[in-house]
Amino acid sequence: MSTPTDSPEPVSRRTFLHRTGAGAVLLAGGALAGGTAAAAPAAARGTVPARGIAPADLDPLALLKKMLAFDTQNHGDGGITRPHAEMLKGVWESAGVPAEIVPTPKKDNVHLIARIKGTGSAAPLLLLGHSDVVPVERDKWSVDPFAGVVKDGEVYGRGSLDMKGANAAFVTALLRHVKEGARFDRDIIVLTDCDEESGPYGSGWLAEHHWDKIDAGMVLTEGGWFLAQKDRETPMLITVTRQDKVYFNLDLVADGTATHSSKPSPGSAVATLSRAVAAIDTWLAPVALTPVTREYFGALAKATDDGAFRRALELMLSARSQAARERAAALVVKRSSYPWLHRALLRTTHAFVIEDAGYKENVIPSTATLRLNCRGIPGGQRPRDFVAQLRERLHGRDVTVKVAGEAGESEEDVLKRLDAKSAAPPSSIDSPLYSAVRAAAGKTYPDAVFAPALFEAGTSLSPWTSRGVPGYGVYPYVLDNDQLITMHGTDERIGVAALQQGTEFMYRLFDAFRVR
C-alpha cells in the first residue's frame, strides 16, 4: 500500500533532494521443508527453482513464506519483481492455470497475469495484488525481514500485511477451487503488479499498454480492515473499502541567509522551518463526515462491546454543530483501540515525510524544505481548502506552502485535478462482488458486523474505477492495532490463525461465482 498511480508521483529521498536542491511449501497440518532464513538470499536472487510446486497442497502460510523470501523492495523507482513472478508463475502452471509475465521498460520489474477461464457469461473478476514492498530499516527489525519468521503465532516479514499476505490468501483460496474442479461463471484474472509503492510502470502503465489483458467488470484489491474487539482477538468489524482517500503532496519552504557556520543566525532557514513544523505538528484539520464514513462509524458503534467507545461514536454521529462534532471525535480517537486509523478516517491528514536542508557542515544553508504527504476525504474538505487553511495557519512564519504536482502543472491545474478526485463517487454497493464479500463475511465471521468503508490510504484501482469499473478492497485477516501500525514500518506481521481464517473467507467469496 499504497500510492495511487495517477496521483502526483511519490519521490524517493534521492529524487526529492535533487528536485528541491516449492522448496518452501507447507502442507496443511504438515511441516516446512526448506524456506529457512538461509534460503532467503538465494530466493531473493531468483535461484530457487520455481517449478515442482504442488498447488493442491499449498497452505497460505507456506505460500506467504515463499513470497516473503523474495526481496522486492521499491525505493521509489520500482523494485525487482521477476524472481517473485517466476515463482508464482510456477505455482499457477502447476495447477494448470496459464500465467504470463509482462515485462516493463525497467529490467526485471514485471507484472504477472494469471487467468482462470470461466463460462464467459459475465465480465471478468480481477484480483489485484502488488508484489513490491516498501524498503526496510534492517537494523530496527527483531528478525530477518525476508525470512518469513513465525514467532508467537505471528508471521513476520516485509509485505506480510501489505500485501503479500493478502496475495497468499487470494491465490490459495482460488487454487482450492481449481483443485475441486470448479467452473466459474466468468474469467477470474489475478494480476500481481509492480510499482504500486511508486514507480512509472504500475497498473496505470499496464492499462495503457495492455488493457486487453486486464479488462474486467469488477476488481478486488487491498483495503478494508478486519478489526478485533478490545481483547485483540475476537472479530468485531469486517469492512470492504469502496473508496480511497485523495493523495497529494505539499512542500514547506523556508529561506534564510547563507553564511559561514561560525556565525549562526536565529533567522536561519532551518530554524524558521522548524518553528513552522512545530506550529502544525499537533494541528488537526476539521472533522468531515461523509455518507461513507458515517455508515462506517455507525457500524463500528454497533460492533464494539466497549460501552464508552459506543457512546462516543453515537455522540459524534448525532452532533449538530462542528464544535460538538470535534469534541466527540477527539473522544472517539481517545477511546478507540485503533486510534491512528480512526483519526485518519475523520479528516484530511498531513504527515512529515522528507526533509532537505544543507549540503556542507561549515555552511548555514539558504533554504530548507519539508515535504508533507496529505490524504483528503472524498466528499469532505477539498484539498484546495485544506491548503488555504494551512497557509492561514502558517501566515507570518516566513514559510511558503507549495502544492507539488507533475512536471509542467500549475498549482491551479493540480487543485482542479484534486477537486475532481475529491468529487468522484465511491464504488457501488450494488454489484455481485460487493454481495459476495458481504456474504463471505457473514459466513466466516458470523458474530462480527459488516460495513463498507473508506480506505485511509491509496491503491492501484484508478485505471479501472476511472473507467466506471467498481473496485473494492480487503485485507483478509483480523488485526489488532499493534499489527496494523507495522504496515510500512518495523516488524511488519500478521497472525497465522487470522491468515488461515482469512483464506477461508476468500474461498467463500469465490464460491459465489462457481457454476452449480
mmCIF file of N, CA and C in Angstrom, residues 292-337:
data_model
loop_
_atom_site.group_PDB
_atom_site.id
_atom_site.type_symbol
_atom_site.label_atom_id
_atom_site.label_comp_id
_atom_site.label_asym_id
_atom_site.label_seq_id
_atom_site.Cartn_x
_atom_site.Cartn_y
_atom_site.Cartn_z
ATOM 1 N N VAL A 292 -20.195 7.836 3.382
ATOM 2 C CA VAL A 292 -19.390 6.620 3.507
ATOM 3 C C VAL A 292 -18.843 6.474 4.923
ATOM 4 N N THR A 293 -18.275 7.549 5.470
ATOM 5 C CA THR A 293 -17.684 7.424 6.801
ATOM 6 C C THR A 293 -18.752 7.392 7.897
ATOM 7 N N ARG A 294 -19.879 8.029 7.670
ATOM 8 C CA ARG A 294 -20.970 7.927 8.648
ATOM 9 C C ARG A 294 -21.454 6.481 8.765
ATOM 10 N N GLU A 295 -21.579 5.802 7.629
ATOM 11 C CA GLU A 295 -22.014 4.404 7.680
ATOM 12 C C GLU A 295 -20.982 3.552 8.404
ATOM 13 N N TYR A 296 -19.709 3.847 8.155
ATOM 14 C CA TYR A 296 -18.643 3.092 8.808
ATOM 15 C C TYR A 296 -18.694 3.274 10.327
ATOM 16 N N PHE A 297 -18.718 4.521 10.775
ATOM 17 C CA PHE A 297 -18.698 4.763 12.217
ATOM 18 C C PHE A 297 -19.995 4.295 12.882
ATOM 19 N N GLY A 298 -21.098 4.324 12.145
ATOM 20 C CA GLY A 298 -22.343 3.776 12.680
ATOM 21 C C GLY A 298 -22.246 2.274 12.885
ATOM 22 N N ALA A 299 -21.633 1.576 11.929
ATOM 23 C CA ALA A 299 -21.427 0.138 12.056
ATOM 24 C C ALA A 299 -20.466 -0.173 13.197
ATOM 25 N N LEU A 300 -19.443 0.668 13.358
ATOM 26 C CA LEU A 300 -18.482 0.472 14.441
ATOM 27 C C LEU A 300 -19.174 0.599 15.799
ATOM 28 N N ALA A 301 -20.113 1.528 15.905
ATOM 29 C CA ALA A 301 -20.863 1.689 17.158
ATOM 30 C C ALA A 301 -21.681 0.442 17.480
ATOM 31 N N LYS A 302 -22.231 -0.186 16.456
ATOM 32 C CA LYS A 302 -22.995 -1.421 16.665
ATOM 33 C C LYS A 302 -22.078 -2.605 16.989
ATOM 34 N N ALA A 303 -20.864 -2.559 16.479
ATOM 35 C CA ALA A 303 -19.978 -3.711 16.585
ATOM 36 C C ALA A 303 -19.230 -3.790 17.903
ATOM 37 N N THR A 304 -18.854 -2.645 18.466
ATOM 38 C CA THR A 304 -17.985 -2.664 19.638
ATOM 39 C C THR A 304 -18.706 -3.151 20.887
ATOM 40 N N ASP A 305 -17.960 -3.865 21.727
ATOM 41 C CA ASP A 305 -18.520 -4.254 23.026
ATOM 42 C C ASP A 305 -18.048 -3.326 24.139
ATOM 43 N N ASP A 306 -17.419 -2.213 23.744
ATOM 44 C CA ASP A 306 -16.942 -1.193 24.681
ATOM 45 C C ASP A 306 -18.004 -0.092 24.768
ATOM 46 N N GLY A 307 -18.716 -0.054 25.886
ATOM 47 C CA GLY A 307 -19.817 0.883 26.024
ATOM 48 C C GLY A 307 -19.403 2.338 25.928
ATOM 49 N N ALA A 308 -18.266 2.704 26.503
ATOM 50 C CA ALA A 308 -17.810 4.091 26.463
ATOM 51 C C ALA A 308 -17.456 4.505 25.039
ATOM 52 N N PHE A 309 -16.844 3.603 24.303
ATOM 53 C CA PHE A 309 -16.498 3.881 22.912
ATOM 54 C C PHE A 309 -17.769 4.038 22.077
ATOM 55 N N ARG A 310 -18.745 3.184 22.312
ATOM 56 C CA ARG A 310 -20.011 3.270 21.576
ATOM 57 C C ARG A 310 -20.687 4.608 21.809
ATOM 58 N N ARG A 311 -20.715 5.057 23.055
ATOM 59 C CA ARG A 311 -21.374 6.335 23.355
ATOM 60 C C ARG A 311 -20.636 7.494 22.697
ATOM 61 N N ALA A 312 -19.329 7.429 22.648
ATOM 62 C CA ALA A 312 -18.563 8.482 21.979
ATOM 63 C C ALA A 312 -18.888 8.525 20.486
ATOM 64 N N LEU A 313 -19.003 7.372 19.872
ATOM 65 C CA LEU A 313 -19.352 7.303 18.449
ATOM 66 C C LEU A 313 -20.746 7.860 18.205
ATOM 67 N N GLU A 314 -21.689 7.471 19.036
ATOM 68 C CA GLU A 314 -23.056 7.956 18.870
ATOM 69 C C GLU A 314 -23.131 9.464 19.075
ATOM 70 N N LEU A 315 -22.352 9.969 20.012
ATOM 71 C CA LEU A 315 -22.314 11.406 20.263
ATOM 72 C C LEU A 315 -21.769 12.147 19.044
ATOM 73 N N MET A 316 -20.730 11.609 18.439
ATOM 74 C CA MET A 316 -20.138 12.241 17.258
ATOM 75 C C MET A 316 -21.119 12.231 16.084
ATOM 76 N N LEU A 317 -21.788 11.115 15.878
ATOM 77 C CA LEU A 317 -22.702 10.994 14.741
ATOM 78 C C LEU A 317 -23.950 11.846 14.894
ATOM 79 N N SER A 318 -24.318 12.145 16.129
ATOM 80 C CA SER A 318 -25.540 12.942 16.362
ATOM 81 C C SER A 318 -25.245 14.423 16.593
ATOM 82 N N ALA A 319 -23.971 14.806 16.596
ATOM 83 C CA ALA A 319 -23.600 16.201 16.879
ATOM 84 C C ALA A 319 -24.236 17.145 15.865
ATOM 85 N N ARG A 320 -24.732 18.283 16.336
ATOM 86 C CA ARG A 320 -25.421 19.239 15.470
ATOM 87 C C ARG A 320 -24.564 20.446 15.112
ATOM 88 N N SER A 321 -23.409 20.551 15.700
ATOM 89 C CA SER A 321 -22.509 21.657 15.370
ATOM 90 C C SER A 321 -21.112 21.106 15.154
ATOM 91 N N GLN A 322 -20.291 21.870 14.432
ATOM 92 C CA GLN A 322 -18.928 21.422 14.185
ATOM 93 C C GLN A 322 -18.136 21.338 15.481
ATOM 94 N N ALA A 323 -18.369 22.286 16.374
ATOM 95 C CA ALA A 323 -17.641 22.279 17.651
ATOM 96 C C ALA A 323 -17.969 21.017 18.454
ATOM 97 N N ALA A 324 -19.249 20.660 18.489
ATOM 98 C CA ALA A 324 -19.651 19.452 19.221
ATOM 99 C C ALA A 324 -19.087 18.203 18.541
ATOM 100 N N ARG A 325 -19.060 18.235 17.214
ATOM 101 C CA ARG A 325 -18.515 17.092 16.460
ATOM 102 C C ARG A 325 -17.026 16.923 16.735
ATOM 103 N N GLU A 326 -16.309 18.031 16.807
ATOM 104 C CA GLU A 326 -14.873 17.973 17.082
ATOM 105 C C GLU A 326 -14.601 17.398 18.473
ATOM 106 N N ARG A 327 -15.378 17.831 19.445
ATOM 107 C CA ARG A 327 -15.183 17.316 20.814
ATOM 108 C C ARG A 327 -15.462 15.816 20.874
ATOM 109 N N ALA A 328 -16.531 15.410 20.231
ATOM 110 C CA ALA A 328 -16.879 13.989 20.249
ATOM 111 C C ALA A 328 -15.857 13.160 19.479
ATOM 112 N N ALA A 329 -15.353 13.698 18.367
ATOM 113 C CA ALA A 329 -14.353 12.974 17.569
ATOM 114 C C ALA A 329 -13.073 12.755 18.376
ATOM 115 N N ALA A 330 -12.684 13.755 19.149
ATOM 116 C CA ALA A 330 -11.498 13.599 19.995
ATOM 117 C C ALA A 330 -11.701 12.475 21.004
ATOM 118 N N LEU A 331 -12.905 12.368 21.506
ATOM 119 C CA LEU A 331 -13.220 11.292 22.456
ATOM 120 C C LEU A 331 -13.224 9.937 21.748
ATOM 121 N N VAL A 332 -13.725 9.903 20.520
ATOM 122 C CA VAL A 332 -13.713 8.664 19.739
ATOM 123 C C VAL A 332 -12.283 8.158 19.567
ATOM 124 N N VAL A 333 -11.387 9.050 19.190
ATOM 125 C CA VAL A 333 -9.990 8.654 18.983
ATOM 126 C C VAL A 333 -9.364 8.200 20.300
ATOM 127 N N LYS A 334 -9.675 8.892 21.378
ATOM 128 C CA LYS A 334 -9.123 8.536 22.691
ATOM 129 C C LYS A 334 -9.600 7.156 23.126
ATOM 130 N N ARG A 335 -10.857 6.825 22.849
ATOM 131 C CA ARG A 335 -11.426 5.559 23.302
ATOM 132 C C ARG A 335 -11.137 4.394 22.357
ATOM 133 N N SER A 336 -10.780 4.695 21.133
ATOM 134 C CA SER A 336 -10.616 3.654 20.116
ATOM 135 C C SER A 336 -9.404 2.769 20.394
ATOM 136 N N SER A 337 -9.539 1.485 20.081
ATOM 137 C CA SER A 337 -8.404 0.567 20.128
ATOM 138 C C SER A 337 -7.526 0.716 18.888
#
